[in-house]
Short mmCIF file of C-alpha atoms in Angstrom, two decimals:
data_model
loop_
_atom_site.label_atom_id
_atom_site.label_comp_id
_atom_site.label_asym_id
_atom_site.label_seq_id
_atom_site.Cartn_x
_atom_site.Cartn_y
_atom_site.Cartn_z
CA MET A 1 45.72 -15.89 13.92
CA GLY A 2 41.94 -16.35 13.95
CA ALA A 3 39.74 -18.84 15.75
CA ALA A 4 40.51 -22.55 15.31
CA ARG A 5 36.82 -23.40 15.07
CA ALA A 6 34.33 -21.83 12.72
CA ILE A 7 30.67 -21.99 11.73
CA VAL A 8 29.42 -20.96 8.31
CA LEU A 9 25.70 -20.17 8.01
CA PHE A 10 24.94 -21.03 4.40
CA GLY A 11 21.86 -19.48 2.82
CA HIS A 12 20.33 -19.23 -0.62
CA GLY A 13 20.78 -15.51 -1.23
CA ALA A 14 18.35 -13.06 -2.84
CA ARG A 15 18.28 -9.83 -4.83
CA ASP A 16 16.90 -7.75 -1.94
CA ALA A 17 19.76 -6.83 0.42
CA ARG A 18 17.37 -6.89 3.39
CA TRP A 19 16.80 -10.62 2.80
CA ARG A 20 19.99 -11.37 4.70
CA GLU A 21 18.90 -9.72 7.96
CA PRO A 22 17.95 -12.98 9.73
CA PHE A 23 21.33 -14.41 8.78
CA ASP A 24 23.10 -11.44 10.30
CA ARG A 25 20.99 -11.72 13.45
CA LEU A 26 21.77 -15.43 13.65
CA GLN A 27 25.46 -14.68 13.25
CA ALA A 28 25.32 -12.11 16.07
CA ARG A 29 23.55 -14.62 18.35
CA LEU A 30 26.19 -17.27 17.68
CA VAL A 31 29.04 -14.84 18.29
CA ALA A 32 27.45 -14.00 21.65
CA LEU A 33 27.03 -17.69 22.52
CA GLN A 34 30.46 -18.79 21.25
CA PRO A 35 32.90 -15.88 21.36
CA ASP A 36 35.85 -18.18 20.58
CA VAL A 37 34.32 -19.37 17.31
CA ALA A 38 34.55 -17.53 14.00
CA VAL A 39 31.03 -17.23 12.55
CA ARG A 40 30.46 -16.32 8.92
CA VAL A 41 27.51 -16.17 6.55
CA ALA A 42 27.82 -17.38 2.96
CA PHE A 43 25.41 -17.70 0.06
CA LEU A 44 24.63 -20.00 -2.84
CA GLU A 45 23.81 -17.18 -5.23
CA LEU A 46 22.96 -13.49 -5.60
CA MET A 47 24.84 -12.48 -2.43
CA ALA A 48 28.46 -12.52 -1.31
CA PRO A 49 30.53 -14.18 -0.07
CA SER A 50 30.18 -17.60 -1.64
CA LEU A 51 30.84 -20.69 0.46
CA ALA A 52 34.26 -21.03 -1.20
CA GLU A 53 35.15 -17.43 -0.38
CA ALA A 54 34.06 -17.78 3.24
CA VAL A 55 36.03 -21.02 3.68
CA ASP A 56 39.12 -19.55 1.98
CA GLU A 57 39.03 -16.59 4.35
CA LEU A 58 38.56 -18.78 7.44
CA ALA A 59 41.32 -21.18 6.37
CA SER A 60 43.69 -18.25 5.75
CA ALA A 61 42.92 -16.98 9.23
CA GLY A 62 43.80 -20.35 10.75
CA ALA A 63 40.51 -22.21 11.09
CA GLN A 64 41.08 -25.94 11.60
CA ARG A 65 37.50 -27.17 11.89
CA ILE A 66 34.64 -25.59 9.98
CA THR A 67 30.99 -26.59 10.46
CA VAL A 68 28.76 -25.54 7.57
CA VAL A 69 25.05 -25.23 8.43
CA PRO A 70 22.56 -24.92 5.54
CA VAL A 71 19.99 -22.38 6.70
CA PHE A 72 17.28 -23.67 4.36
CA PHE A 73 13.82 -24.94 5.17
CA GLY A 74 13.22 -27.40 2.40
CA VAL A 75 15.80 -29.76 0.93
CA GLY A 76 15.54 -29.63 -2.84
CA GLY A 77 17.95 -29.55 -5.73
CA HIS A 78 20.17 -26.85 -4.23
CA LEU A 79 20.98 -28.85 -1.14
CA ARG A 80 20.84 -32.33 -2.66
CA ARG A 81 22.98 -31.60 -5.72
CA ASP A 82 24.79 -28.26 -5.51
CA PHE A 83 25.71 -28.08 -1.84
CA PRO A 84 27.65 -31.39 -1.54
CA VAL A 85 29.73 -30.39 -4.59
CA LEU A 86 30.54 -27.01 -3.07
CA VAL A 87 31.59 -28.63 0.20
CA GLU A 88 33.77 -31.18 -1.62
CA ASP A 89 35.44 -28.38 -3.56
CA CYS A 90 36.27 -26.63 -0.28
CA ARG A 91 37.70 -29.86 1.17
CA ALA A 92 39.83 -30.45 -1.93
CA LYS A 93 41.21 -26.93 -1.75
CA HIS A 94 41.90 -27.07 1.99
CA PRO A 95 42.94 -30.65 2.82
CA GLY A 96 44.30 -29.59 6.20
CA VAL A 97 40.98 -28.19 7.36
CA GLU A 98 38.17 -30.45 8.65
CA ILE A 99 34.98 -29.32 6.97
CA GLN A 100 31.72 -30.83 8.21
CA ALA A 101 28.27 -30.15 6.77
CA THR A 102 25.07 -30.56 8.79
CA GLY A 103 21.54 -31.21 7.59
CA ALA A 104 19.24 -28.31 6.76
CA VAL A 105 17.89 -26.41 9.76
CA GLY A 106 14.34 -26.95 8.47
CA GLU A 107 14.73 -30.65 9.24
CA VAL A 108 15.71 -30.11 12.87
CA ASP A 109 13.02 -31.00 15.43
CA SER A 110 13.80 -28.12 17.79
CA VAL A 111 13.52 -25.63 14.93
CA LEU A 112 10.19 -27.09 13.80
CA ASP A 113 8.99 -26.97 17.42
CA ALA A 114 9.91 -23.28 17.62
CA ILE A 115 8.04 -22.54 14.39
CA ALA A 116 5.00 -24.51 15.57
CA GLY A 117 5.05 -22.59 18.85
CA PHE A 118 5.16 -19.30 16.97
CA CYS A 119 2.17 -20.38 14.83
CA VAL A 120 0.10 -21.29 17.87
CA GLY A 121 0.97 -18.01 19.57
CA ALA A 122 0.13 -15.98 16.46
CA MET A 123 -3.23 -17.71 16.12
CA SER A 124 -4.04 -17.11 19.79
CA ARG A 125 -3.32 -13.39 19.42
CA HIS A 126 -5.65 -13.38 16.40
CA ALA A 127 -8.69 -13.61 18.66
CA MET B 1 -18.56 -28.15 8.64
CA GLY B 2 -14.80 -27.78 9.18
CA ALA B 3 -12.83 -25.99 11.87
CA ALA B 4 -13.61 -22.32 12.55
CA ARG B 5 -9.93 -21.49 12.97
CA ALA B 6 -7.19 -22.29 10.51
CA ILE B 7 -3.46 -21.89 9.99
CA VAL B 8 -1.85 -21.81 6.56
CA LEU B 9 1.89 -22.53 6.40
CA PHE B 10 2.98 -20.59 3.34
CA GLY B 11 6.25 -21.64 1.66
CA HIS B 12 8.11 -20.81 -1.51
CA GLY B 13 7.77 -24.15 -3.30
CA ALA B 14 10.40 -26.02 -5.34
CA ARG B 15 10.70 -28.46 -8.21
CA ASP B 16 11.82 -31.35 -6.00
CA ALA B 17 8.75 -32.92 -4.34
CA ARG B 18 10.84 -33.82 -1.27
CA TRP B 19 11.40 -30.11 -0.62
CA ARG B 20 8.04 -29.92 1.11
CA GLU B 21 8.82 -32.55 3.77
CA PRO B 22 9.55 -30.03 6.57
CA PHE B 23 6.25 -28.31 5.77
CA ASP B 24 4.38 -31.58 6.09
CA ARG B 25 6.17 -32.33 9.37
CA LEU B 26 5.31 -28.87 10.64
CA GLN B 27 1.69 -29.39 9.65
CA ALA B 28 1.57 -32.70 11.54
CA ARG B 29 3.07 -31.06 14.65
CA LEU B 30 0.48 -28.30 14.58
CA VAL B 31 -2.39 -30.75 14.12
CA ALA B 32 -1.12 -32.63 17.19
CA LEU B 33 -0.85 -29.39 19.20
CA GLN B 34 -4.15 -27.91 18.01
CA PRO B 35 -6.55 -30.66 16.95
CA ASP B 36 -9.44 -28.18 16.63
CA VAL B 37 -7.59 -26.05 14.08
CA ALA B 38 -7.47 -26.75 10.34
CA VAL B 39 -3.82 -26.65 9.23
CA ARG B 40 -2.87 -26.38 5.57
CA VAL B 41 0.31 -25.84 3.59
CA ALA B 42 0.34 -23.56 0.54
CA PHE B 43 3.02 -22.40 -1.85
CA LEU B 44 4.04 -19.32 -3.80
CA GLU B 45 5.15 -21.26 -6.86
CA LEU B 46 6.08 -24.67 -8.26
CA MET B 47 3.90 -26.59 -5.77
CA ALA B 48 0.19 -26.83 -5.07
CA PRO B 49 -2.02 -25.63 -3.58
CA SER B 50 -1.57 -21.88 -3.97
CA LEU B 51 -2.49 -19.59 -1.09
CA ALA B 52 -5.74 -18.69 -2.89
CA GLU B 53 -6.63 -22.36 -3.33
CA ALA B 54 -5.93 -23.18 0.30
CA VAL B 55 -7.97 -20.21 1.54
CA ASP B 56 -10.85 -21.03 -0.84
CA GLU B 57 -10.95 -24.57 0.50
CA LEU B 58 -10.82 -23.47 4.14
CA ALA B 59 -13.50 -20.81 3.61
CA SER B 60 -15.77 -23.36 1.88
CA ALA B 61 -15.32 -25.68 4.85
CA GLY B 62 -16.41 -22.95 7.25
CA ALA B 63 -13.18 -21.33 8.48
CA GLN B 64 -13.88 -17.94 10.07
CA ARG B 65 -10.35 -16.91 11.08
CA ILE B 66 -7.28 -17.86 9.06
CA THR B 67 -3.72 -17.11 10.19
CA VAL B 68 -1.19 -17.24 7.35
CA VAL B 69 2.42 -17.85 8.44
CA PRO B 70 5.17 -17.29 5.87
CA VAL B 71 7.66 -20.10 6.42
CA PHE B 72 10.56 -18.20 4.88
CA PHE B 73 13.92 -17.30 6.39
CA GLY B 74 14.74 -14.09 4.61
CA VAL B 75 12.29 -11.38 3.69
CA GLY B 76 12.92 -10.34 0.11
CA GLY B 77 10.81 -9.46 -2.89
CA HIS B 78 8.49 -12.46 -2.53
CA LEU B 79 7.35 -11.50 0.94
CA ARG B 80 7.59 -7.72 0.60
CA ARG B 81 5.78 -7.43 -2.73
CA ASP B 82 4.00 -10.65 -3.77
CA PHE B 83 2.72 -11.95 -0.44
CA PRO B 84 0.70 -8.86 0.67
CA VAL B 85 -1.05 -8.83 -2.72
CA LEU B 86 -1.94 -12.51 -2.42
CA VAL B 87 -3.34 -11.96 1.07
CA GLU B 88 -5.36 -8.94 -0.07
CA ASP B 89 -6.80 -10.97 -2.95
CA CYS B 90 -7.92 -13.63 -0.47
CA ARG B 91 -9.53 -11.00 1.78
CA ALA B 92 -11.35 -9.44 -1.18
CA LYS B 93 -12.68 -12.82 -2.25
CA HIS B 94 -13.75 -13.84 1.26
CA PRO B 95 -14.92 -10.68 3.06
CA GLY B 96 -16.61 -12.73 5.78
CA VAL B 97 -13.37 -14.45 6.79
CA GLU B 98 -10.75 -12.76 8.99
CA ILE B 99 -7.39 -13.36 7.35
CA GLN B 100 -4.30 -12.37 9.32
CA ALA B 101 -0.71 -12.61 8.09
CA THR B 102 2.26 -12.90 10.44
CA GLY B 103 5.88 -11.98 9.85
CA ALA B 104 8.31 -14.51 8.41
CA VAL B 105 9.38 -17.26 10.78
CA GLY B 106 13.04 -16.42 10.09
CA GLU B 107 12.52 -13.13 11.94
CA VAL B 108 11.19 -14.77 15.10
CA ASP B 109 13.59 -14.77 18.06
CA SER B 110 12.62 -18.23 19.32
CA VAL B 111 13.24 -19.70 15.86
CA LEU B 112 16.64 -18.00 15.58
CA ASP B 113 17.46 -19.27 19.09
CA ALA B 114 16.59 -22.83 18.04
CA ILE B 115 18.80 -22.55 14.94
CA ALA B 116 21.66 -21.09 16.98
CA GLY B 117 21.31 -23.96 19.48
CA PHE B 118 21.45 -26.47 16.66
CA CYS B 119 24.60 -24.83 15.26
CA VAL B 120 26.36 -24.95 18.64
CA GLY B 121 25.38 -28.60 19.13
CA ALA B 122 26.55 -29.56 15.65
CA MET B 123 29.89 -27.85 16.21
CA SER B 124 30.35 -29.59 19.56
CA ARG B 125 29.72 -33.00 17.99
CA HIS B 126 32.34 -32.10 15.36
CA ALA B 127 35.14 -32.69 17.87
#
């Protein structure tokens, strides 16, 4: 039996395998912070697993509550149109699992603050 | 005469105009933090201005040092291949301006920490 709670970090995906490195680092950070939570990455396209595959695997392993976090900066067609449909499909397939989706991380104040801080630091080092 | 120092927030771009909202919010935050610095957004594709257009405008206004920050999560073909060429083109066109490029914000520890913190908070609220 796996963890009852799970987080899925949902990204766009890309052709270059190295593109996923920040997702893997984020996953490792979350596992360190929350060892009792199953943490998975999943992708919209070009990389595996898909969101459906990740949710299927978590549900099979016993997850009861899954929080899906879109790791996107901007909110365009992918998140406005495609993502809600994918989440609904997962809910329909797994009615016994609570599946919650958050907003995009690029819309979170603390994330924007961290990026702004990085920009200021980078400019200061560029003296 | 404009600011001597500038930051360009460089994003991918998208068809949906609302996609750029986090970039505009980030720009506003940086302007508040660094009122003496010119802050611009620029895009790889689908949105204007391009990096070249933003740098041309800043150089014309008197910028002497420009820090370009790729606001991307993953580092794939766009940042590994296209971005360095775009930056070199800007340097060739404006030899009197120091143009520095940072790594992608998705590779910055403090940004990953902020995202991880958001994920943990979202999961906790999903009780």
